[in-house]
Coordinates of C-alpha atoms and ligand atoms in Angstrom, one line a residue:
M26 CA 0.0 0.0 0.0
R27 CA 2.9 2.3 0.9
K28 CA 4.6 1.7 -2.5
K29 CA 1.4 2.4 -4.3
L30 CA 0.7 5.6 -2.4
I31 CA 4.2 6.9 -3.1
I32 CA 4.0 6.0 -6.8
N33 CA 0.5 7.6 -7.1
N34 CA 1.8 10.6 -5.3
A35 CA 4.9 10.8 -7.6
F36 CA 2.7 10.5 -10.7
L37 CA 0.5 13.2 -9.4
V38 CA 3.4 15.6 -8.7
F39 CA 5.0 14.7 -12.1
F40 CA 1.9 15.3 -14.1
S41 CA 1.0 18.5 -12.2
L42 CA 4.5 19.9 -12.8
L43 CA 4.5 18.8 -16.4
L44 CA 1.1 20.5 -16.9
L45 CA 2.3 23.6 -15.2
F46 CA 5.5 23.5 -17.3
F47 CA 3.6 23.3 -20.6
A48 CA 1.0 25.8 -19.6
S49 CA 3.6 28.4 -18.7
L50 CA 5.6 27.5 -21.8
I51 CA 2.6 28.1 -24.0
A52 CA 1.9 31.3 -22.1
I53 CA 5.5 32.5 -22.6
V54 CA 5.5 31.6 -26.3
A55 CA 2.1 33.4 -26.7
I56 CA 3.3 36.5 -24.9
N57 CA 6.5 36.5 -26.8
N58 CA 4.7 36.1 -30.1
N59 CA 2.4 38.9 -29.2
N60 CA 5.3 41.1 -28.2
S61 CA 7.1 40.2 -31.5
K62 CA 4.0 41.0 -33.5
T63 CA 3.7 44.4 -31.8
E64 CA 7.5 44.9 -32.4
V65 CA 7.2 43.9 -36.1
Q66 CA 4.1 46.1 -36.5
G67 CA 6.1 49.0 -35.0
Y68 CA 9.0 48.5 -37.4
L69 CA 6.5 48.3 -40.3
H70 CA 4.9 51.5 -39.2
I71 CA 8.4 53.3 -39.0
A72 CA 9.4 51.8 -42.4
C73 CA 6.2 53.1 -44.0
E74 CA 6.8 56.5 -42.4
V75 CA 10.3 56.6 -43.9
F76 CA 9.4 55.2 -47.3
D77 CA 8.0 57.6 -49.8
G78 CA 8.0 55.6 -53.0
D79 CA 11.5 56.5 -54.2
N80 CA 13.7 55.9 -51.2
A81 CA 13.6 52.1 -51.0
T82 CA 17.3 51.7 -50.4
Q83 CA 17.4 54.6 -47.9
T84 CA 14.5 53.2 -46.0
A85 CA 16.0 49.7 -45.8
T86 CA 19.3 51.2 -44.6
T87 CA 17.7 53.4 -41.9
I88 CA 15.7 50.5 -40.5
S89 CA 18.6 48.1 -40.7
K90 CA 20.7 50.6 -38.8
A91 CA 18.1 50.6 -36.0
N92 CA 18.1 46.8 -35.8
S93 CA 20.4 44.7 -37.9
D94 CA 18.1 41.6 -37.3
I95 CA 15.2 43.3 -39.1
R96 CA 14.6 42.2 -42.7
I97 CA 13.0 44.9 -45.0
T98 CA 11.6 44.0 -48.3
I99 CA 10.1 46.4 -50.8
I100 CA 8.0 44.7 -53.4
D101 CA 6.3 46.4 -56.4
L102 CA 2.7 45.7 -57.3
L103 CA 3.7 42.9 -59.6
G104 CA 5.4 41.1 -56.8
N105 CA 9.0 41.8 -57.8
V106 CA 11.4 42.5 -55.0
I107 CA 12.8 46.0 -55.3
I108 CA 15.0 45.7 -52.3
D109 CA 15.6 43.1 -49.6
T110 CA 17.9 43.6 -46.7
S111 CA 18.6 39.9 -46.4
D112 CA 20.8 40.1 -49.4
V113 CA 19.2 37.0 -50.7
E114 CA 18.3 37.3 -54.3
E115 CA 14.6 36.4 -54.9
F116 CA 13.2 36.3 -58.3
E117 CA 9.8 34.7 -57.9
S118 CA 6.7 36.9 -57.5
H119 CA 5.9 37.6 -53.8
L120 CA 2.3 38.4 -54.4
D121 CA 1.1 34.9 -53.2
R122 CA 2.7 35.4 -49.7
P123 CA 0.2 35.4 -46.9
E124 CA 1.4 38.7 -45.5
I125 CA 0.9 40.3 -48.9
Q126 CA -2.5 38.6 -49.3
N127 CA -3.5 39.7 -45.8
L128 CA -2.0 43.1 -45.3
G129 CA -1.3 44.3 -41.8
E130 CA -1.6 40.8 -40.4
A131 CA 1.5 39.2 -38.9
F132 CA 2.5 35.6 -40.1
M133 CA 5.1 33.3 -38.7
R134 CA 6.9 31.2 -41.2
Y135 CA 10.1 29.2 -41.5
S136 CA 12.3 31.1 -43.9
K137 CA 14.0 28.7 -46.2
T138 CA 16.3 31.4 -47.4
L139 CA 17.5 32.3 -43.9
E140 CA 16.7 29.0 -42.4
I141 CA 15.1 30.4 -39.3
Q142 CA 11.6 31.1 -38.0
M143 CA 10.5 34.6 -39.1
L144 CA 7.6 36.9 -38.3
Y145 CA 6.3 38.8 -41.4
V146 CA 4.0 41.7 -41.8
A147 CA 3.4 43.9 -44.9
Q148 CA 1.6 47.1 -45.8
L149 CA 0.8 48.9 -49.1
D150 CA 2.6 52.3 -49.1
D151 CA 3.1 54.8 -51.8
G152 CA 2.5 52.2 -54.6
Y153 CA 4.7 49.5 -53.1
F154 CA 4.4 46.7 -50.6
V155 CA 6.6 47.3 -47.6
R156 CA 7.3 44.1 -45.8
V157 CA 9.1 43.9 -42.5
A158 CA 10.3 40.6 -40.9
I159 CA 12.0 39.8 -37.6
P160 CA 13.7 36.5 -36.7
L161 CA 12.1 34.5 -33.9
H162 CA 15.3 32.8 -32.8
S163 CA 15.0 34.6 -29.4
I164 CA 11.9 32.6 -28.5
N165 CA 13.6 29.4 -29.2
T166 CA 16.4 30.4 -26.8
I167 CA 13.8 31.2 -24.1
V168 CA 12.0 27.9 -24.7
N169 CA 15.2 26.0 -24.6
W170 CA 16.4 27.6 -21.3
Y171 CA 12.9 27.4 -19.8
S172 CA 12.7 23.7 -20.8
L173 CA 16.1 22.9 -19.2
I174 CA 15.4 24.7 -16.0
G175 CA 11.8 23.4 -15.9
L176 CA 12.9 19.8 -16.4
L177 CA 15.7 20.1 -13.8
S178 CA 13.2 21.6 -11.2
L179 CA 10.7 18.9 -12.1
A180 CA 13.3 16.2 -11.3
V181 CA 14.3 17.9 -8.1
I182 CA 10.6 18.5 -7.0
L183 CA 9.8 14.9 -8.0
G184 CA 12.6 13.5 -5.9
L185 CA 11.7 15.7 -3.0
S186 CA 8.0 14.7 -3.2
I187 CA 9.0 11.0 -3.3
L188 CA 11.1 11.4 -0.2
L189 CA 8.4 13.4 1.5
S190 CA 5.6 11.0 0.6
T191 CA 7.7 8.0 1.7
S192 CA 8.2 9.4 5.2
L193 CA 4.6 10.8 5.3
S194 CA 3.1 7.4 4.2
K195 CA 5.2 5.7 6.8
R196 CA 3.9 8.0 9.5
T197 CA 0.3 7.9 8.2
L198 CA 0.1 4.1 7.8
A199 CA 1.8 3.2 11.0
P200 CA -1.2 4.1 13.2
I201 CA -3.6 2.6 10.7
N202 CA -1.6 -0.7 10.7
Q203 CA -1.5 -0.6 14.5
V204 CA -5.3 0.0 14.7
I205 CA -6.1 -2.7 12.1
G206 CA -3.7 -5.1 13.9
Q207 CA -5.4 -4.4 17.3
L208 CA -8.9 -4.8 15.8
G209 CA -7.8 -8.0 14.1
S210 CA -6.4 -9.4 17.4
I211 CA -9.6 -8.4 19.2
V212 CA -12.0 -10.2 16.8
N213 CA -10.0 -13.1 15.5
T214 CA -7.2 -15.2 16.2
K215 CA -5.5 -15.1 12.8
N216 CA -2.2 -13.2 12.6
Y217 CA -2.1 -9.8 11.1
Y218 CA 0.8 -9.0 8.8
G219 CA 0.1 -5.3 8.0
I220 CA -1.4 -3.5 5.1
D221 CA 0.5 -3.3 1.9
S222 CA -2.2 -2.3 -0.5
V223 CA -5.6 -0.6 -0.5
E224 CA -7.1 -4.0 -1.4
T225 CA -5.5 -5.5 1.7
L226 CA -6.9 -2.7 3.8
I227 CA -10.4 -3.2 2.4
E228 CA -10.0 -7.0 2.7
E229 CA -8.8 -6.6 6.3
I230 CA -11.6 -4.2 7.2
N231 CA -14.2 -6.5 5.6
S232 CA -12.9 -9.5 7.4
I233 CA -12.9 -7.6 10.7
K234 CA -16.5 -6.4 9.9
A235 CA -17.6 -10.0 9.2
E236 CA -15.9 -11.2 12.4
I237 CA -17.5 -8.4 14.4
N238 CA -20.9 -9.2 12.9
T239 CA -20.5 -12.9 13.7
K240 CA -19.5 -12.1 17.3
M241 CA -22.3 -9.5 17.6
M242 CA -24.8 -12.1 16.4
A243 CA -23.4 -14.7 18.9
I244 CA -23.6 -12.1 21.7
K245 CA -27.1 -11.1 20.7
Q246 CA -28.2 -14.8 20.6
E247 CA -26.7 -15.3 24.0
K248 CA -28.4 -12.3 25.3
D249 CA -31.8 -13.3 23.8
K250 CA -31.3 -16.8 25.3
L251 CA -30.7 -15.3 28.7
D252 CA -33.5 -12.8 28.4
Y253 CA -35.8 -15.6 27.4
I254 CA -34.8 -17.7 30.4
I255 CA -34.9 -14.8 32.8
N256 CA -38.3 -13.6 31.6
D257 CA -39.8 -17.0 31.1
M258 CA -38.9 -18.5 34.4
K259 CA -41.7 -19.1 36.9
Q260 CA -39.6 -17.3 39.6
G261 CA -39.1 -13.7 40.3
L262 CA -35.6 -12.1 40.0
I263 CA -34.5 -8.7 41.0
V264 CA -30.8 -7.7 41.0
I265 CA -30.0 -4.6 43.1
S266 CA -26.7 -2.7 42.5
E267 CA -24.6 -1.2 45.3
E268 CA -26.2 2.2 44.5
R269 CA -29.5 0.5 45.4
N270 CA -30.8 0.6 41.8
M271 CA -32.8 -2.3 40.3
I272 CA -30.5 -3.2 37.4
L273 CA -32.5 -6.3 36.5
I274 CA -36.0 -7.2 37.1
N275 CA -37.8 -10.0 35.3
A276 CA -41.2 -10.3 33.7
Y277 CA -42.5 -12.5 36.5
I278 CA -42.1 -9.7 39.1
A279 CA -43.5 -7.2 36.6
N280 CA -46.6 -9.3 36.3
I281 CA -47.3 -10.0 39.9
L282 CA -46.7 -6.3 40.8
N283 CA -48.4 -5.1 37.7
F284 CA -45.9 -2.6 36.2
K285 CA -43.8 -2.4 33.1
Q286 CA -40.2 -3.6 33.4
E287 CA -38.8 -0.5 31.6
D288 CA -40.6 1.8 34.0
V289 CA -38.7 0.6 37.0
V290 CA -35.4 -0.7 35.8
N291 CA -32.5 1.4 37.0
K292 CA -34.6 3.0 39.7
N293 CA -34.0 2.8 43.4
Y294 CA -35.5 -0.3 44.9
L295 CA -37.5 1.8 47.4
Y296 CA -39.6 2.9 44.4
L297 CA -40.9 -0.7 44.2
I298 CA -40.3 -2.3 47.5
R299 CA -42.2 -0.5 50.3
N300 CA -42.3 -3.4 52.8
Q301 CA -40.0 -2.5 55.7
E302 CA -39.2 -6.1 56.5
I303 CA -38.0 -6.7 52.9
Q304 CA -36.1 -3.4 52.9
A305 CA -34.3 -4.4 56.1
A306 CA -33.5 -7.8 54.6
I307 CA -32.0 -6.2 51.5
E308 CA -29.8 -3.9 53.6
A309 CA -28.8 -6.8 55.9
A310 CA -27.8 -8.8 52.7
F311 CA -25.7 -5.8 51.6
A312 CA -24.1 -5.8 55.0
N313 CA -23.2 -9.5 54.4
Q314 CA -25.4 -10.7 57.3
K315 CA -27.2 -13.9 57.2
V316 CA -30.7 -13.1 56.0
K317 CA -33.7 -15.3 56.5
A318 CA -36.2 -15.7 53.6
V319 CA -39.3 -13.6 54.0
D320 CA -42.9 -14.7 53.2
L321 CA -45.0 -12.1 51.4
A322 CA -48.7 -12.4 51.0
L323 CA -49.9 -10.6 47.8
H324 CA -53.2 -10.8 45.9
G325 CA -54.2 -14.0 47.7
R326 CA -50.9 -15.7 47.0
I327 CA -47.8 -16.3 49.2
Y328 CA -44.3 -15.5 47.9
L329 CA -41.0 -16.5 49.4
L330 CA -38.4 -13.9 49.1
S331 CA -34.7 -14.9 49.4
F332 CA -31.7 -12.4 49.5
N333 CA -28.2 -13.2 48.4
L334 CA -25.2 -10.9 48.2
I335 CA -23.2 -11.3 45.0
E336 CA -19.9 -9.8 44.0
N337 CA -18.6 -9.8 40.5
S338 CA -16.6 -7.6 38.2
W339 CA -19.4 -6.0 36.2
L340 CA -21.8 -5.4 39.1
G341 CA -19.4 -4.9 42.0
R342 CA -21.5 -5.7 45.0
G343 CA -25.1 -6.5 44.5
V344 CA -28.1 -8.2 46.1
V345 CA -30.1 -10.8 44.2
V346 CA -33.7 -11.1 45.4
G347 CA -35.4 -14.4 44.4
V348 CA -39.1 -14.6 44.5
L349 CA -40.9 -18.0 44.6
D350 CA -44.7 -18.6 44.7
V351 CA -45.1 -21.0 47.7
T352 CA -48.9 -20.7 48.0
E353 CA -49.5 -24.4 47.3
Q354 CA -46.6 -25.5 49.5
R355 CA -47.8 -23.3 52.4
N356 CA -51.4 -24.6 51.9
V357 CA -50.1 -28.2 52.1
E358 CA -48.1 -27.3 55.2
K359 CA -51.2 -25.7 56.7
I360 CA -53.3 -28.8 55.9
K361 CA -50.7 -31.1 57.3
R362 CA -50.5 -29.0 60.5
E363 CA -54.3 -29.0 60.9
F364 CA -54.4 -32.7 60.1
F365 CA -51.9 -33.6 62.8
A366 CA -53.7 -31.3 65.3
N367 CA -57.0 -32.9 64.4
A368 CA -55.6 -36.4 64.3
S369 CA -54.1 -36.0 67.8
H370 CA -57.3 -34.6 69.0
E371 CA -59.4 -37.4 67.5
L372 CA -57.1 -40.0 69.0
K373 CA -56.8 -38.3 72.3
S374 CA -60.5 -38.3 73.2
P375 CA -61.1 -42.1 72.9
L376 CA -57.7 -42.8 74.5
T377 CA -58.7 -40.5 77.5
S378 CA -62.0 -42.3 77.7
I379 CA -60.2 -45.8 77.6
L380 CA -57.7 -44.7 80.3
G381 CA -60.5 -43.3 82.5
Y382 CA -62.5 -46.6 82.4
Q383 CA -59.5 -48.7 83.0
Q384 CA -58.4 -46.5 85.8
M385 CA -61.8 -46.7 87.5
I386 CA -61.8 -50.6 87.2
L387 CA -58.2 -50.8 88.5
E388 CA -59.0 -48.5 91.5
G389 CA -62.2 -50.5 92.2
I390 CA -64.4 -47.4 91.6
I391 CA -66.3 -49.6 89.2
D392 CA -66.6 -53.0 91.0
D393 CA -70.1 -54.1 90.1
E394 CA -69.8 -56.9 87.5
Q395 CA -72.4 -55.4 85.2
A396 CA -70.8 -52.0 85.4
V397 CA -67.4 -53.5 84.6
K398 CA -68.9 -55.2 81.6
E399 CA -70.4 -51.9 80.4
A400 CA -67.1 -50.1 81.0
T401 CA -65.2 -52.8 79.1
A402 CA -67.7 -52.6 76.2
K403 CA -67.3 -48.8 76.1
T404 CA -63.5 -49.2 76.2
I405 CA -63.7 -51.7 73.3
K406 CA -65.9 -49.3 71.3
E407 CA -63.4 -46.4 71.8
A408 CA -60.5 -48.6 71.0
S409 CA -62.2 -49.8 67.7
R410 CA -62.9 -46.1 66.9
M411 CA -59.3 -45.4 67.4
N412 CA -58.5 -48.3 65.2
Q413 CA -60.9 -47.1 62.5
I414 CA -59.3 -43.6 62.6
I415 CA -55.8 -45.1 62.3
I416 CA -56.9 -47.4 59.4
E417 CA -58.5 -44.4 57.6
M418 CA -55.5 -42.2 58.2
L419 CA -53.2 -44.9 56.8
E420 CA -55.6 -45.1 53.8
L421 CA -55.3 -41.4 53.2
S422 CA -51.6 -41.3 53.6
K423 CA -51.3 -44.2 51.1
L424 CA -53.5 -42.3 48.6
E425 CA -51.4 -39.2 49.1
S426 CA -48.0 -41.0 48.9
G427 CA -48.4 -41.1 45.1
I428 CA -47.8 -44.9 44.9
Q429 CA -49.0 -46.6 41.8
F430 CA -52.1 -48.7 42.5
V431 CA -52.6 -51.7 40.4
D432 CA -55.8 -51.4 38.3
E433 CA -57.9 -54.1 37.0
D434 CA -61.3 -54.5 35.4
V435 CA -63.6 -54.3 38.4
F436 CA -67.3 -55.3 38.3
L437 CA -68.8 -52.3 40.2
T438 CA -72.3 -53.7 40.1
G439 CA -71.1 -56.7 42.1
I440 CA -69.4 -54.4 44.7
V441 CA -72.6 -52.4 45.3
K442 CA -74.6 -55.5 45.8
E443 CA -72.0 -57.1 48.2
T444 CA -71.8 -53.9 50.2
I445 CA -75.5 -53.7 50.7
E446 CA -75.4 -57.3 51.9
Q447 CA -72.8 -56.5 54.4
Y448 CA -74.9 -53.7 55.8
Q449 CA -78.1 -55.7 55.7
Q450 CA -78.2 -56.2 59.5
E451 CA -78.0 -52.4 60.2
L452 CA -80.4 -51.6 57.4
T453 CA -82.9 -53.9 58.8
K454 CA -82.4 -52.5 62.2
K455 CA -83.0 -49.0 60.9
Q456 CA -85.8 -50.3 58.7
I457 CA -84.3 -48.6 55.7
T458 CA -85.5 -49.7 52.2
V459 CA -82.8 -50.0 49.5
H460 CA -83.8 -49.4 45.9
L461 CA -81.2 -50.6 43.4
D462 CA -81.2 -49.6 39.7
L463 CA -78.0 -51.1 38.5
A464 CA -76.6 -51.6 35.1
Q465 CA -73.8 -54.2 34.5
V466 CA -70.8 -51.9 34.9
T467 CA -67.1 -52.8 34.8
K468 CA -64.4 -50.1 35.3
R469 CA -60.6 -50.1 35.2
I470 CA -59.8 -49.3 38.8
N471 CA -58.0 -50.6 41.8
H472 CA -60.3 -53.1 43.4
T473 CA -59.6 -52.1 47.1
L474 CA -60.2 -48.4 46.2
A475 CA -63.4 -49.2 44.3
V476 CA -64.7 -51.1 47.4
E477 CA -63.6 -48.2 49.7
L478 CA -65.3 -45.6 47.5
I479 CA -68.7 -47.4 47.4
R480 CA -68.6 -48.6 50.9
N481 CA -68.0 -45.0 52.3
L482 CA -70.9 -43.6 50.3
I483 CA -73.3 -46.4 51.3
D484 CA -72.1 -46.2 54.9
N485 CA -73.0 -42.4 55.0
A486 CA -76.3 -42.9 53.3
M487 CA -77.2 -45.4 56.0
K488 CA -75.6 -43.6 59.0
Y489 CA -77.2 -40.3 58.3
N490 CA -80.6 -41.7 57.2
K491 CA -83.7 -41.7 59.3
T492 CA -85.5 -44.7 60.6
K493 CA -87.7 -46.2 57.8
G494 CA -85.8 -44.1 55.3
L495 CA -84.9 -44.9 51.7
I496 CA -81.7 -45.4 49.9
T497 CA -81.7 -45.4 46.1
I498 CA -78.6 -46.4 44.2
T499 CA -78.3 -45.9 40.4
L500 CA -75.3 -47.2 38.4
D501 CA -74.6 -47.0 34.7
T502 CA -71.4 -46.6 32.7
K503 CA -71.4 -42.9 33.2
K504 CA -72.3 -42.4 36.8
L505 CA -73.0 -43.8 40.3
V506 CA -75.7 -42.0 42.2
I507 CA -76.4 -42.6 45.9
H508 CA -79.5 -40.9 47.2
D509 CA -80.9 -41.1 50.8
T510 CA -83.8 -39.5 52.6
G511 CA -81.7 -38.7 55.7
V512 CA -80.8 -35.7 57.8
G513 CA -79.2 -33.8 54.9
I514 CA -76.3 -31.4 55.0
P515 CA -76.7 -27.6 55.5
E516 CA -75.6 -25.6 52.4
A517 CA -72.8 -23.9 54.3
D518 CA -71.2 -27.3 55.0
L519 CA -71.6 -28.7 51.6
S520 CA -68.1 -27.7 50.4
R521 CA -66.4 -28.6 53.7
V522 CA -67.6 -32.2 54.2
F523 CA -64.8 -33.4 52.0
E524 CA -62.2 -31.9 54.4
R525 CA -60.5 -34.3 56.8
F526 CA -62.2 -34.7 60.2
Y527 CA -64.9 -32.3 59.2
R528 CA -68.3 -33.4 60.5
V529 CA -71.6 -31.4 60.4
D530 CA -72.7 -32.9 63.7
K531 CA -69.7 -34.2 65.5
A532 CA -71.7 -36.0 68.3
K533 CA -74.0 -37.7 65.8
S534 CA -71.0 -38.8 63.6
K535 CA -69.2 -40.1 66.7
E536 CA -72.3 -41.9 67.9
Q537 CA -72.5 -43.5 64.5
G538 CA -68.8 -44.6 64.6
G539 CA -67.8 -41.9 62.0
T540 CA -64.3 -40.7 61.8
G541 CA -64.8 -37.6 59.5
L542 CA -62.3 -39.2 57.0
G543 CA -64.7 -41.1 54.8
L544 CA -65.5 -38.4 52.3
A545 CA -61.9 -37.1 52.3
I546 CA -60.9 -40.7 51.1
V547 CA -63.8 -40.7 48.5
K548 CA -62.5 -37.3 47.1
H549 CA -58.9 -38.6 46.9
I550 CA -60.0 -41.8 45.0
C551 CA -62.1 -39.7 42.6
N552 CA -59.1 -37.3 42.0
L553 CA -56.9 -40.3 41.3
Y554 CA -59.2 -41.5 38.6
G555 CA -60.4 -38.1 37.4
Y556 CA -64.0 -38.7 38.6
Q557 CA -66.2 -35.7 39.3
I558 CA -68.2 -35.6 42.5
N559 CA -71.5 -33.7 42.8
L560 CA -73.2 -33.3 46.2
Q561 CA -76.7 -32.0 46.6
S562 CA -78.7 -32.0 49.8
V563 CA -81.7 -30.6 51.5
V564 CA -81.5 -30.4 55.3
D565 CA -83.8 -32.9 57.0
Q566 CA -85.0 -34.3 53.6
Q567 CA -82.4 -35.9 51.4
T568 CA -78.8 -36.1 50.2
T569 CA -77.7 -37.1 46.7
I570 CA -74.1 -37.7 45.9
T571 CA -73.2 -38.4 42.2
I572 CA -69.9 -39.8 41.0
H573 CA -69.4 -39.0 37.3
F574 CA -66.8 -41.5 35.9
Ligands
ADP347 P1 -67.9 -39.5 58.9 O1 -67.0 -40.6 59.2 O2 -68.2 -38.6 60.0 O3 -69.2 -40.0 58.2 P2 -67.4 -38.4 56.3 O4 -66.2 -37.8 55.8 O5 -67.9 -39.7 55.6 O6 -67.2 -38.6 57.8 O7 -68.6 -37.4 56.2 C1 -68.3 -36.1 56.7 C2 -69.5 -35.5 57.2 O8 -70.4 -35.2 56.2 C3 -70.3 -36.4 58.1 O9 -69.8 -36.3 59.5 C4 -71.7 -35.9 58.0 O10 -71.9 -34.8 58.8 C5 -71.8 -35.4 56.6 N1 -72.4 -36.4 55.7 C6 -71.7 -37.3 54.9 N2 -72.6 -38.0 54.1 C7 -73.9 -37.6 54.5 C8 -75.2 -38.0 54.2 N3 -75.4 -38.9 53.2 N4 -76.2 -37.3 54.7 C9 -75.9 -36.4 55.6 N5 -74.7 -35.9 56.1 C10 -73.7 -36.6 55.5

């Protein structure tokens, strides 16, 4: 590239000087010609002044005296030369000469007689053509000298310009080479050998441009990927800088707090976080203290906020606030807590009763044989209630454990009939009529769970029925409907009877040997198989429970 620059520069200087040289040469020649023309015209005028028609020789002598270079020719109207100071004898007619043809106009011509370039001009005066000519050898001398000096100067200037452009290009290209080299080393691994032509420079810039584009694309893709992950995750993320500005806030947080990300990003966190407990936690995290996660109730959901101090080169010190929706988790925990409290309570009362009876027998407070028998019977009843509670609790925990139950084709019609037979004694005792409308239905279900489901529903229909009541059971491939004409369930309790240990009338349920877990088990089984439960009831009249398969 340097060589090319120098050559280009040298050519430019050379042609400029050449142009200048020729232009000034043409101008010098033109000025000189002009001056010569004026000079020759002046001599012609003097000659005409001196010439009176008879003094040709005298005129020629007078003018020649003034300037020996001047050639005077007097020609008669026939073109014959009367006198010519050039001493050359000319016999042919001069009438065809351009200066004679165009009087008063100067003509330049090579004189064969004198063998030099001459400038001619003629005028008709006193019946003769007076012609004056001056040699133009002076212009040639000027041109020769000018050409010599011009060419010498041209060579010197050219040399100097080459020297100058060499050092200039060196200095100009050095930083470009350096920059290109550095750029090249930033974006690619290939070695850079320097620019030696414009093409190389363009090639180098293009390849760097391509490299930069590729790298930019890769960076953009990485950023898009990260943005997608950060904004698509089902967890909230806020990154707070040491200046307490929220430099990153993801879409999840924006959605739950209902604002636009761009409206809060880079703003102080106090703009968004007003809760003092959370503010204190953030500041504690900045102080590198151990910070406990905080539960935040918002729009009916519970969010767990964690705070972590991070330190890195681009952020310095910052705090990352993680936000996780723990509503379901908290609800499960609450249910579990309540379940344990209820279960302990449910088990505690029969146990207290058992202990009380046994204590009284032991201490002889109950010593009558009949009374001991009654106390023992009550103890057994309470113990079997405890047993029933424990069985049903185990049942529930099995259902909740997520274990895979083995399903088979179960003939539901048969199970309904068998269950009714098992309850026959109690049904007769309560004088309850059972009406069956059963299609032949087989379902893919776990056998034990199918028995459990049907047994619990029939058990309730019988337990909460009135004496001389009616139970109607309808079964087809789409549904199982169990209808009873019993005490019914108040509307306010309809949604709650499926909760564990929930009973509308605790005393009545207890008296009937209920545990409050039956419908919770039914609901679990239905959930497991995707069955829908529908409960309708009118207090003191009837209850209908429908299982849609
Ligand atoms: P329990 O062991 O007490 O019967 P369940 O979970 O089976 O427990 O039922 C919960 C409560 O729902 C019962 O205590 C009772 O108050 C009410 N219940 C259930 N089935 C019926 C029904 N067929 N008629 C009236 N009340 C019912």
